[in-house]
Amino acid sequence: MVSMQPIGIYKPGAEEEKSETARMSSFVGAIAIGDLVKTTLGPKGMDKILQSGNKNNTIQVTNDGATILKAIGVDNPAAKILVDISKVQDDEVGDGTTSVTVLACELLKEAEHLIAQRLHPQTIVSGWRKAVTEARRALEESAKDNGANPDKFREDLMNIARTTLSSKILTANKDHFANLAVDAVLRLKGHGDLQAIQVIKILGGSLLDSTLDEGFLLEKKIGVNQPKRVENAKILIANTSMDADKIKVFGSRVRVDAISKIAELELAEKEKMKDKVGKIIKHGCNVFINRQLIYNYPEQLFADAGVMAIEHADFEGVERLALVTGGEIVSTFDNPELVKLGHCDLIEEVIIGEDKLIKFSGVALGEACTIVLRGATQQILDEAERSLHDALCVLAQTVKETRTVYGGGCSEMLMANAVSELAMKTPGKEALAMEGFARALRMLPTIIADNAGYDSSQLVTELRAAHKEGRNTTGLDMNRGEIADVTVLGITESYQVKRQVLISAAEAAEMILRVDDIIKAAPRQRAPDHGH
Amino acid sequence: MSMGSLAFDEFGRPFLILKDQDKKSRLHGIEAHKSHIMAAKTVASTLRTSLGPKGLDKMMVSSDGEVTISNDGATILSMMDVDHQIAKLMVQLSKSQDDEIGDGTTGVVVMAGALLEQAEQLLDRGIHPIRIADGYEMAAQVAIGHLDKICDQFPLDQSHRERLIETAMTTLGSKIVNRCHRQFAEIAVDAVLSVADLERKDVDFELIKMEGKVGGKLEDTMLVKGVVIDKDMSHPQMPKRIKDAKIAILTCPFEPPKPKTKHKLDVTSVDDYKKLRVYETEKFDEMVKQVKDTGANLVICQWGFDDEANHLLLQRQLPAVRWVGGPEIELIAIATGGRIVPRFQELTTDKLGKAGIVRELTFGTTKDRMLVIEECHNSRAVTIFIRAGNRMIIEEAKRSLHDALCVVRNLVKDHRIVYGGGAAEIAMSLAVSQEAEKISTLEQYAMRAFADALDSVPLALAENSGQAPIQTVAEIKSRQVTEKNPRLGIDCMNKGSNDMREQHVIETLSSKRAQIMLAVQLTKMILKIDDIRSSSENMF
C-alpha cells in the first residue's frame, strides 16, 4: 500500500522535470527568447520599446539584442542561458548580440527535430562539434586581411562601421557616423582602449549635427571670476578635499574655553587652506581640476591668482583627463618638482545647444577625442549612443584582429555550404546533426530577408545556388531585395565577431541540449516588504 | 495510517504511550523498508543518466532562481531540494565520497540504488533484512579482495606525466569541458605535480586556487604558476608591469595610527592644531618611507589607503594594491615567501616576498583587470585561470577540474589502479557470484544479488552510450571469463576496443574501494531501519 504510492522526496514547492518534459521546457524557453529578438536582426530589423516597471515608467527604444534581453526578466532556465550568452557577447566583442541568440535558438529548433527522430543528444552534440570546426575553417579561409595596407584597411573599417550601423537607428546617416567612429578609433593608434573616446549626449539638433571633437570635453563649469580661456594650459589634476581641510588623526576634536580661541582656530584653518592653495599655485599650473568640491574661499584664492579652477569633475572624468593630458592625479602638494602636469594648447568654454562645456584642445596625447551626439529626444540619443558604442567596439576589435569577412548573409551561407559538404561525406548519425547545423546557419540570411519583407525562400535558395557555383562573395542586398556581390556593396564584418557568434551560440545550444533533467528548488520565502 | 499495535481500554480508547501520538505517523516493518527503498531508487534514477562519458547533464534552479548545469553527482545532489530522510542520506553519501576521494560521486549513488533495488526483491522472498545486510557485507569483502588482486601498479615520477594526463582525461571525459579535453587534463596534472610533495606523497590543495572570469573561450584557460588576484593597482597611473618584484605584504591601512583603547585628542589652541597638521603629514611620509627603505617595490595591503597616501605612493614610485582579501593575502605570502606584516615598524627587508614578475591582465571591452603574480619565490602555489562563455560553464569547468585534480592527487598518494568503463565492476561481479556458490546459508542469495547490483554500473554506462545494455554487458562478461582479462569494459566512445588499458580508462583503487564500501555501508544502514516516526502529518 504505502510503497505503491509515489514517494515525494523533495521539499514542498520543489519541482523536477524529467527527460522529455525537461527538454521540451528548455526548447520552448530558448525558442521564445530567440523569436523575441529575431525581428530586430538585419538592416531592416524592427525596434522594441522597453518600458520599465518602476514609478517613472521610463521608456527605451532599442534594437540592440543585449539591451532587450537585459531588460526582460526571464524565469525559464534555458532562456536565462541565452540571455547570459548575449551579455557575454556584448562584453567581449560588443556586437552580434542578436545574431548569437538567434543562431543558438535556430540550433535548438533543429535539435528538437533531431530528437524527435530518436537521435541521442550526445550524437547531436558530437555532430555539431565537427560542424563548428568545419564552419570555423571555412570562415577563416574566407577571411581577408588588409591590415598591412592603411588605405585599404581604412576602407575596410568604414565598411564594417557602415554594416554595423546599418541595422541601427543611425542607418540614415550611416556614412556620417561611420566616419566619426572610424576617425575616433584610428586616433587610438591600435591600442583599442575605448576609455579615451568620450561620448556626450546633448538634446536638441538633429543626428547629423553630431560631431567628433579632437580633444576633450568636460561637462563642468569654470569657477566664478576666473579666466574663461587659457592658452598653453598647464593642468594640475587633483583629488583632494578643498573644503575645510579636516585633520584625519583618529579621535581628534576641538575643545576650547573661549570664543576668541574658536576664531583663532578658524583663522588657522583658513591659513591652512591658503597654504594649500599657495602650494598648488607653486606647481606653476594655470588650471586646477579637482575631483572633489572646491569651496568658495579657495575658489576665490584661485581667481585672485588667475588660475582656472574646475571643481567636482567626477572620477571617470579625472581619470580620463589624466589619460589624455598626460598629467598625474595628485593628492599632496609638497613636492612640486615630482609632479607631472598635464598640458594642452587651449582650454575654453564652448556652448553646444544650450549647454556650456569646457573644451580642451591640443591635448598632449592626441589619442583622445569626444563624440558629441545630438538628437531630438532622449530615447534617440540613448539608442544612438548604444549603436555607436557597438560600432566602436567592433572597430576596436578589428584594429586588433585585422581580418574581415563578408556580411549580408554571405559568410553564413559559406559556412553552411561547407558544413553540408562535410555532412555528405560523413557516414553515420552525426551527419544528420551536421545538416541540422547547416540549416540553422542558413536561417540567419532567411530571417534577415524576412525582416526586410522580401521573399526569403526565393532569395536564400538563389544565394545558395550562387555559392554552389563558386561565386563565394554573393550576399543579400537588402536595399533592392536581390542577391548581389557583397564586395561591391561593401558589406563587411569583423572576423572576430563572426567567429565569436558561431562559437558562443554552439556552446550555449550544446549546453541546453545536454540537459535531461531540470530540478527546481522551492522558491525562497521572502519576508513581506514593509511598504515604503 | 496504522499507528502500530495499540491496546484499548474497555471504552475503546487507545492507551497513549508517546506524546501527541495521534498526530504522528508511523511506518514499520516491511512497509518502512519498501518506502525507503523507493526513495533511494528515485534519487539513484535521477543520477543514472549522468553516468559515464556520454552521460547527460542536469539543470538545477536554486531557490533564488540561479541556474546551474552540471553532471557531477555531488553537485546535483547537493542542489536538489530534498526533504525525504532517506534521500538526504543518499545526498550525504555522495558528499562523503566527494570529500574522501573527489570523484565517483555519481557511481556510488547508482551503486547504492542498485543494491537497495536488489534487496527489495530479496525482502519479497521473505529474507530478513539483517541477513541481507550480512550477505552484502561478505560480498563486499570478496569484491574488494578481488579488486586488490586485479589492480595494476602505476609507478609515479615526473616522467610519467603522460600517463597521469591520460587518467585525468578519463575523469574529464564525462564533463562539458571535454571539448578541450587534453588541455584541461594537462592543466590538472601540471597543477598537482607542481604543488605535490612526492616524497611525503602529499598534495596540499590549499596551494591550488581556481579563478574564473566570464568571457573568452574555454581554450584560453591557463595555468598560472603563481597567484591571480581580482584587484588592480590602487592608482591608475602606477606601472602595470613590475619585474623582480619585492613585495611588502601589509595588514595595516595607510592611515594615521588608531590606538585600540578609547581616547580623545583635544585641540585646544592654534599651536596644537598646527602641530597636529604637521604630525599628520609626517606620519604619511614616514609610512611610505619605511616601506621604501626596505627595498620593496610593490605593496599589497589588506586595507584601503587615504587619497594622500595613495598619491605619495605614486610619487615615490611604489605601486600598491589595496583591499586584498584575507585568503588572498595568505596565498600571496605563501607563494612569494614573504611575511604578513601587521605594522609599518616591523617591516624589514627579509620579510619581503619575491616574485619574478607582476603584471596586470585586461580583458575584452570591459574594464575588468586582474593582477598576476608569477615566477614566485616559492613557486608551489598555482592558480588555474578559467575562461569561458558564461558563468555557468566556468562553474562547471571548476567542478570538473576539481574532480580531475582529485584523481591525480589520489594517484600521487596511492599508485594502485583498476580499469574503468565498468571493467572492474564486471570482474568483481564475476568473483562475487563465483564465491557465492560456496556459501551454504541464506547469504548466498544476498551475495548473488550483490553481484547483480554490481552489473548495474556497466549497464547504465552502456545504456547512456546508446548501446543495447543487456547484450553488451553479457558479451563482455563472457569475454572476461573466457579470455581471463579483467580489463575488458564498455566501449562508451565507440573506439572499437573493449580493452580499457588501450583506451586509458583507469581509476584509482582507493576510489573504487571507497565507492563499494560507502555504498554497502549506506545500504546496510537503510536495511536496519524498520520503524520510522515523523511528526509532520502530511509526510506521505
PDB file of C-alpha atoms in Angstrom, chain A residues 3-187:
ATOM      1  CA  SER A   3       5.075   1.528  -1.353  1.00  0.00           C
ATOM      2  CA  MET A   4       2.600   1.772  -4.161  1.00  0.00           C
ATOM      3  CA  GLN A   5       2.157   5.482  -3.677  1.00  0.00           C
ATOM      4  CA  PRO A   6       4.656   7.805  -5.277  1.00  0.00           C
ATOM      5  CA  ILE A   7       7.159   8.943  -2.713  1.00  0.00           C
ATOM      6  CA  GLY A   8       7.847  12.648  -2.654  1.00  0.00           C
ATOM      7  CA  ILE A   9      11.475  13.150  -1.859  1.00  0.00           C
ATOM      8  CA  TYR A  10      11.518  16.893  -2.479  1.00  0.00           C
ATOM      9  CA  LYS A  11      10.562  19.741  -0.253  1.00  0.00           C
ATOM     10  CA  PRO A  12       7.104  21.085  -0.922  1.00  0.00           C
ATOM     11  CA  GLY A  13       7.339  23.585  -3.752  1.00  0.00           C
ATOM     12  CA  ALA A  14      10.367  21.997  -5.371  1.00  0.00           C
ATOM     13  CA  GLU A  15       9.841  20.521  -8.808  1.00  0.00           C
ATOM     14  CA  GLU A  16      11.565  18.067 -11.039  1.00  0.00           C
ATOM     15  CA  GLU A  17      11.089  17.811 -14.767  1.00  0.00           C
ATOM     16  CA  LYS A  18      12.424  14.671 -16.370  1.00  0.00           C
ATOM     17  CA  SER A  19      13.740  13.781 -19.810  1.00  0.00           C
ATOM     18  CA  GLU A  20      11.062  14.648 -22.387  1.00  0.00           C
ATOM     19  CA  THR A  21       9.384  17.316 -20.313  1.00  0.00           C
ATOM     20  CA  ALA A  22      12.682  18.849 -19.303  1.00  0.00           C
ATOM     21  CA  ARG A  23      13.850  19.014 -22.883  1.00  0.00           C
ATOM     22  CA  MET A  24      10.567  20.448 -24.041  1.00  0.00           C
ATOM     23  CA  SER A  25      10.685  23.124 -21.354  1.00  0.00           C
ATOM     24  CA  SER A  26      14.185  24.230 -22.302  1.00  0.00           C
ATOM     25  CA  PHE A  27      13.422  24.210 -26.026  1.00  0.00           C
ATOM     26  CA  VAL A  28      10.280  26.222 -25.561  1.00  0.00           C
ATOM     27  CA  GLY A  29      12.036  28.748 -23.345  1.00  0.00           C
ATOM     28  CA  ALA A  30      15.019  29.180 -25.632  1.00  0.00           C
ATOM     29  CA  ILE A  31      12.937  29.405 -28.776  1.00  0.00           C
ATOM     30  CA  ALA A  32      10.681  32.014 -27.200  1.00  0.00           C
ATOM     31  CA  ILE A  33      13.726  34.170 -26.471  1.00  0.00           C
ATOM     32  CA  GLY A  34      15.023  33.680 -29.985  1.00  0.00           C
ATOM     33  CA  ASP A  35      11.695  34.649 -31.518  1.00  0.00           C
ATOM     34  CA  LEU A  36      11.589  37.722 -29.351  1.00  0.00           C
ATOM     35  CA  VAL A  37      14.780  39.224 -30.725  1.00  0.00           C
ATOM     36  CA  LYS A  38      14.529  37.664 -34.177  1.00  0.00           C
ATOM     37  CA  THR A  39      12.695  40.590 -35.704  1.00  0.00           C
ATOM     38  CA  THR A  40      15.475  43.017 -34.794  1.00  0.00           C
ATOM     39  CA  LEU A  41      18.052  41.215 -36.930  1.00  0.00           C
ATOM     40  CA  GLY A  42      19.469  42.772 -40.069  1.00  0.00           C
ATOM     41  CA  PRO A  43      19.375  46.182 -41.711  1.00  0.00           C
ATOM     42  CA  LYS A  44      15.586  46.216 -41.874  1.00  0.00           C
ATOM     43  CA  GLY A  45      15.053  44.848 -38.366  1.00  0.00           C
ATOM     44  CA  MET A  46      12.432  46.367 -36.109  1.00  0.00           C
ATOM     45  CA  ASP A  47      12.910  48.094 -32.760  1.00  0.00           C
ATOM     46  CA  LYS A  48      11.382  47.268 -29.417  1.00  0.00           C
ATOM     47  CA  ILE A  49      10.012  49.526 -26.753  1.00  0.00           C
ATOM     48  CA  LEU A  50      11.082  48.613 -23.263  1.00  0.00           C
ATOM     49  CA  GLN A  51       9.011  50.115 -20.533  1.00  0.00           C
ATOM     50  CA  SER A  52      10.496  49.855 -17.105  1.00  0.00           C
ATOM     51  CA  GLY A  53       8.322  48.754 -14.241  1.00  0.00           C
ATOM     52  CA  ASN A  54       9.305  51.464 -11.817  1.00  0.00           C
ATOM     53  CA  LYS A  55       7.326  54.540 -10.998  1.00  0.00           C
ATOM     54  CA  ASN A  56       8.804  56.729 -13.687  1.00  0.00           C
ATOM     55  CA  ASN A  57       7.804  54.316 -16.457  1.00  0.00           C
ATOM     56  CA  THR A  58      10.890  55.289 -18.386  1.00  0.00           C
ATOM     57  CA  ILE A  59      10.910  54.156 -21.963  1.00  0.00           C
ATOM     58  CA  GLN A  60      13.767  52.785 -24.025  1.00  0.00           C
ATOM     59  CA  VAL A  61      13.571  52.247 -27.745  1.00  0.00           C
ATOM     60  CA  THR A  62      16.230  49.880 -28.929  1.00  0.00           C
ATOM     61  CA  ASN A  63      17.224  47.260 -31.425  1.00  0.00           C
ATOM     62  CA  ASP A  64      20.256  46.044 -29.532  1.00  0.00           C
ATOM     63  CA  GLY A  65      19.792  42.383 -28.609  1.00  0.00           C
ATOM     64  CA  ALA A  66      21.750  42.557 -25.382  1.00  0.00           C
ATOM     65  CA  THR A  67      19.839  45.611 -24.173  1.00  0.00           C
ATOM     66  CA  ILE A  68      16.492  43.970 -24.872  1.00  0.00           C
ATOM     67  CA  LEU A  69      17.422  40.730 -23.177  1.00  0.00           C
ATOM     68  CA  LYS A  70      18.909  42.504 -20.184  1.00  0.00           C
ATOM     69  CA  ALA A  71      15.679  44.367 -19.644  1.00  0.00           C
ATOM     70  CA  ILE A  72      13.257  41.442 -19.695  1.00  0.00           C
ATOM     71  CA  GLY A  73      13.140  39.257 -16.639  1.00  0.00           C
ATOM     72  CA  VAL A  74      13.092  35.606 -17.613  1.00  0.00           C
ATOM     73  CA  ASP A  75      12.226  32.671 -15.429  1.00  0.00           C
ATOM     74  CA  ASN A  76      12.890  29.763 -17.741  1.00  0.00           C
ATOM     75  CA  PRO A  77      16.363  28.367 -17.017  1.00  0.00           C
ATOM     76  CA  ALA A  78      17.224  27.718 -20.657  1.00  0.00           C
ATOM     77  CA  ALA A  79      16.146  31.226 -21.580  1.00  0.00           C
ATOM     78  CA  LYS A  80      18.465  32.511 -18.869  1.00  0.00           C
ATOM     79  CA  ILE A  81      21.382  30.804 -20.547  1.00  0.00           C
ATOM     80  CA  LEU A  82      20.625  32.600 -23.798  1.00  0.00           C
ATOM     81  CA  VAL A  83      20.376  35.933 -22.032  1.00  0.00           C
ATOM     82  CA  ASP A  84      23.697  35.189 -20.390  1.00  0.00           C
ATOM     83  CA  ILE A  85      25.344  34.355 -23.679  1.00  0.00           C
ATOM     84  CA  SER A  86      24.219  37.601 -25.269  1.00  0.00           C
ATOM     85  CA  LYS A  87      25.601  39.537 -22.320  1.00  0.00           C
ATOM     86  CA  VAL A  88      28.952  37.849 -22.694  1.00  0.00           C
ATOM     87  CA  GLN A  89      28.976  38.601 -26.412  1.00  0.00           C
ATOM     88  CA  ASP A  90      28.295  42.237 -25.550  1.00  0.00           C
ATOM     89  CA  ASP A  91      31.158  42.359 -23.074  1.00  0.00           C
ATOM     90  CA  GLU A  92      33.675  40.585 -25.238  1.00  0.00           C
ATOM     91  CA  VAL A  93      33.131  41.937 -28.723  1.00  0.00           C
ATOM     92  CA  GLY A  94      30.339  44.457 -28.286  1.00  0.00           C
ATOM     93  CA  ASP A  95      28.255  43.481 -31.288  1.00  0.00           C
ATOM     94  CA  GLY A  96      26.473  40.457 -32.698  1.00  0.00           C
ATOM     95  CA  THR A  97      24.342  40.049 -29.596  1.00  0.00           C
ATOM     96  CA  THR A  98      21.198  39.410 -31.585  1.00  0.00           C
ATOM     97  CA  SER A  99      22.871  37.042 -34.030  1.00  0.00           C
ATOM     98  CA  VAL A 100      24.239  34.861 -31.259  1.00  0.00           C
ATOM     99  CA  THR A 101      20.846  34.478 -29.612  1.00  0.00           C
ATOM    100  CA  VAL A 102      19.061  33.809 -32.888  1.00  0.00           C
ATOM    101  CA  LEU A 103      21.645  31.257 -34.024  1.00  0.00           C
ATOM    102  CA  ALA A 104      21.500  29.387 -30.711  1.00  0.00           C
ATOM    103  CA  CYS A 105      17.716  29.340 -30.929  1.00  0.00           C
ATOM    104  CA  GLU A 106      17.748  28.059 -34.512  1.00  0.00           C
ATOM    105  CA  LEU A 107      20.184  25.331 -33.495  1.00  0.00           C
ATOM    106  CA  LEU A 108      17.822  24.244 -30.751  1.00  0.00           C
ATOM    107  CA  LYS A 109      14.905  24.172 -33.175  1.00  0.00           C
ATOM    108  CA  GLU A 110      16.911  21.813 -35.352  1.00  0.00           C
ATOM    109  CA  ALA A 111      17.816  19.747 -32.303  1.00  0.00           C
ATOM    110  CA  GLU A 112      14.133  19.375 -31.495  1.00  0.00           C
ATOM    111  CA  HIS A 113      13.515  17.760 -34.890  1.00  0.00           C
ATOM    112  CA  LEU A 114      16.537  15.513 -34.499  1.00  0.00           C
ATOM    113  CA  ILE A 115      15.467  14.367 -31.043  1.00  0.00           C
ATOM    114  CA  ALA A 116      12.053  13.567 -32.470  1.00  0.00           C
ATOM    115  CA  GLN A 117      13.876  11.294 -34.924  1.00  0.00           C
ATOM    116  CA  ARG A 118      15.255   9.486 -31.857  1.00  0.00           C
ATOM    117  CA  LEU A 119      18.822  10.728 -32.103  1.00  0.00           C
ATOM    118  CA  HIS A 120      20.703  10.679 -28.833  1.00  0.00           C
ATOM    119  CA  PRO A 121      21.566  14.218 -27.661  1.00  0.00           C
ATOM    120  CA  GLN A 122      25.214  13.214 -27.364  1.00  0.00           C
ATOM    121  CA  THR A 123      25.273  12.186 -31.013  1.00  0.00           C
ATOM    122  CA  ILE A 124      23.875  15.564 -31.977  1.00  0.00           C
ATOM    123  CA  VAL A 125      26.471  17.286 -29.814  1.00  0.00           C
ATOM    124  CA  SER A 126      29.364  15.432 -31.379  1.00  0.00           C
ATOM    125  CA  GLY A 127      27.980  16.148 -34.861  1.00  0.00           C
ATOM    126  CA  TRP A 128      27.721  19.845 -34.011  1.00  0.00           C
ATOM    127  CA  ARG A 129      31.261  19.949 -32.740  1.00  0.00           C
ATOM    128  CA  LYS A 130      32.534  18.658 -36.042  1.00  0.00           C
ATOM    129  CA  ALA A 131      30.300  21.142 -37.818  1.00  0.00           C
ATOM    130  CA  VAL A 132      31.666  24.046 -35.766  1.00  0.00           C
ATOM    131  CA  THR A 133      35.239  23.086 -36.582  1.00  0.00           C
ATOM    132  CA  GLU A 134      34.396  22.903 -40.273  1.00  0.00           C
ATOM    133  CA  ALA A 135      32.495  26.190 -40.211  1.00  0.00           C
ATOM    134  CA  ARG A 136      35.394  27.911 -38.470  1.00  0.00           C
ATOM    135  CA  ARG A 137      37.772  26.574 -41.063  1.00  0.00           C
ATOM    136  CA  ALA A 138      35.581  27.866 -43.875  1.00  0.00           C
ATOM    137  CA  LEU A 139      35.217  31.234 -42.179  1.00  0.00           C
ATOM    138  CA  GLU A 140      38.930  31.549 -41.612  1.00  0.00           C
ATOM    139  CA  GLU A 141      39.617  30.687 -45.238  1.00  0.00           C
ATOM    140  CA  SER A 142      37.259  33.352 -46.497  1.00  0.00           C
ATOM    141  CA  ALA A 143      38.723  35.999 -44.195  1.00  0.00           C
ATOM    142  CA  LYS A 144      40.672  38.823 -45.823  1.00  0.00           C
ATOM    143  CA  ASP A 145      43.470  40.671 -44.120  1.00  0.00           C
ATOM    144  CA  ASN A 146      44.140  44.211 -45.219  1.00  0.00           C
ATOM    145  CA  GLY A 147      45.930  45.161 -42.018  1.00  0.00           C
ATOM    146  CA  ALA A 148      49.167  45.941 -43.825  1.00  0.00           C
ATOM    147  CA  ASN A 149      47.703  48.465 -46.209  1.00  0.00           C
ATOM    148  CA  PRO A 150      46.455  51.578 -44.343  1.00  0.00           C
ATOM    149  CA  ASP A 151      44.257  52.900 -47.153  1.00  0.00           C
ATOM    150  CA  LYS A 152      42.532  49.624 -47.794  1.00  0.00           C
ATOM    151  CA  PHE A 153      42.286  48.979 -44.079  1.00  0.00           C
ATOM    152  CA  ARG A 154      40.520  52.265 -43.565  1.00  0.00           C
ATOM    153  CA  GLU A 155      38.124  51.303 -46.330  1.00  0.00           C
ATOM    154  CA  ASP A 156      37.547  48.004 -44.528  1.00  0.00           C
ATOM    155  CA  LEU A 157      36.875  49.793 -41.279  1.00  0.00           C
ATOM    156  CA  MET A 158      34.462  52.156 -42.991  1.00  0.00           C
ATOM    157  CA  ASN A 159      32.621  49.195 -44.452  1.00  0.00           C
ATOM    158  CA  ILE A 160      32.452  47.430 -41.123  1.00  0.00           C
ATOM    159  CA  ALA A 161      31.190  50.539 -39.392  1.00  0.00           C
ATOM    160  CA  ARG A 162      28.577  51.053 -42.096  1.00  0.00           C
ATOM    161  CA  THR A 163      27.476  47.426 -41.863  1.00  0.00           C
ATOM    162  CA  THR A 164      27.173  47.545 -38.103  1.00  0.00           C
ATOM    163  CA  LEU A 165      25.353  50.856 -38.127  1.00  0.00           C
ATOM    164  CA  SER A 166      23.026  49.843 -40.925  1.00  0.00           C
ATOM    165  CA  SER A 167      20.977  47.725 -38.553  1.00  0.00           C
ATOM    166  CA  LYS A 168      20.620  50.537 -36.051  1.00  0.00           C
ATOM    167  CA  ILE A 169      18.854  53.836 -35.717  1.00  0.00           C
ATOM    168  CA  LEU A 170      21.798  55.640 -37.267  1.00  0.00           C
ATOM    169  CA  THR A 171      21.280  53.883 -40.587  1.00  0.00           C
ATOM    170  CA  ALA A 172      20.011  57.025 -42.317  1.00  0.00           C
ATOM    171  CA  ASN A 173      23.230  58.861 -41.565  1.00  0.00           C
ATOM    172  CA  LYS A 174      25.465  55.862 -41.523  1.00  0.00           C
ATOM    173  CA  ASP A 175      28.189  57.408 -43.659  1.00  0.00           C
ATOM    174  CA  HIS A 176      28.455  60.326 -41.301  1.00  0.00           C
ATOM    175  CA  PHE A 177      28.638  58.154 -38.225  1.00  0.00           C
ATOM    176  CA  ALA A 178      30.873  55.555 -39.820  1.00  0.00           C
ATOM    177  CA  ASN A 179      33.299  58.374 -40.491  1.00  0.00           C
ATOM    178  CA  LEU A 180      33.046  59.564 -36.894  1.00  0.00           C
ATOM    179  CA  ALA A 181      33.590  56.112 -35.487  1.00  0.00           C
ATOM    180  CA  VAL A 182      36.478  55.206 -37.751  1.00  0.00           C
ATOM    181  CA  ASP A 183      38.220  58.504 -37.089  1.00  0.00           C
ATOM    182  CA  ALA A 184      37.806  58.059 -33.374  1.00  0.00           C
ATOM    183  CA  VAL A 185      39.110  54.508 -33.357  1.00  0.00           C
ATOM    184  CA  LEU A 186      42.035  55.245 -35.656  1.00  0.00           C
ATOM    185  CA  ARG A 187      43.118  58.021 -33.316  1.00  0.00           C
TER     186      ARG A 187
END
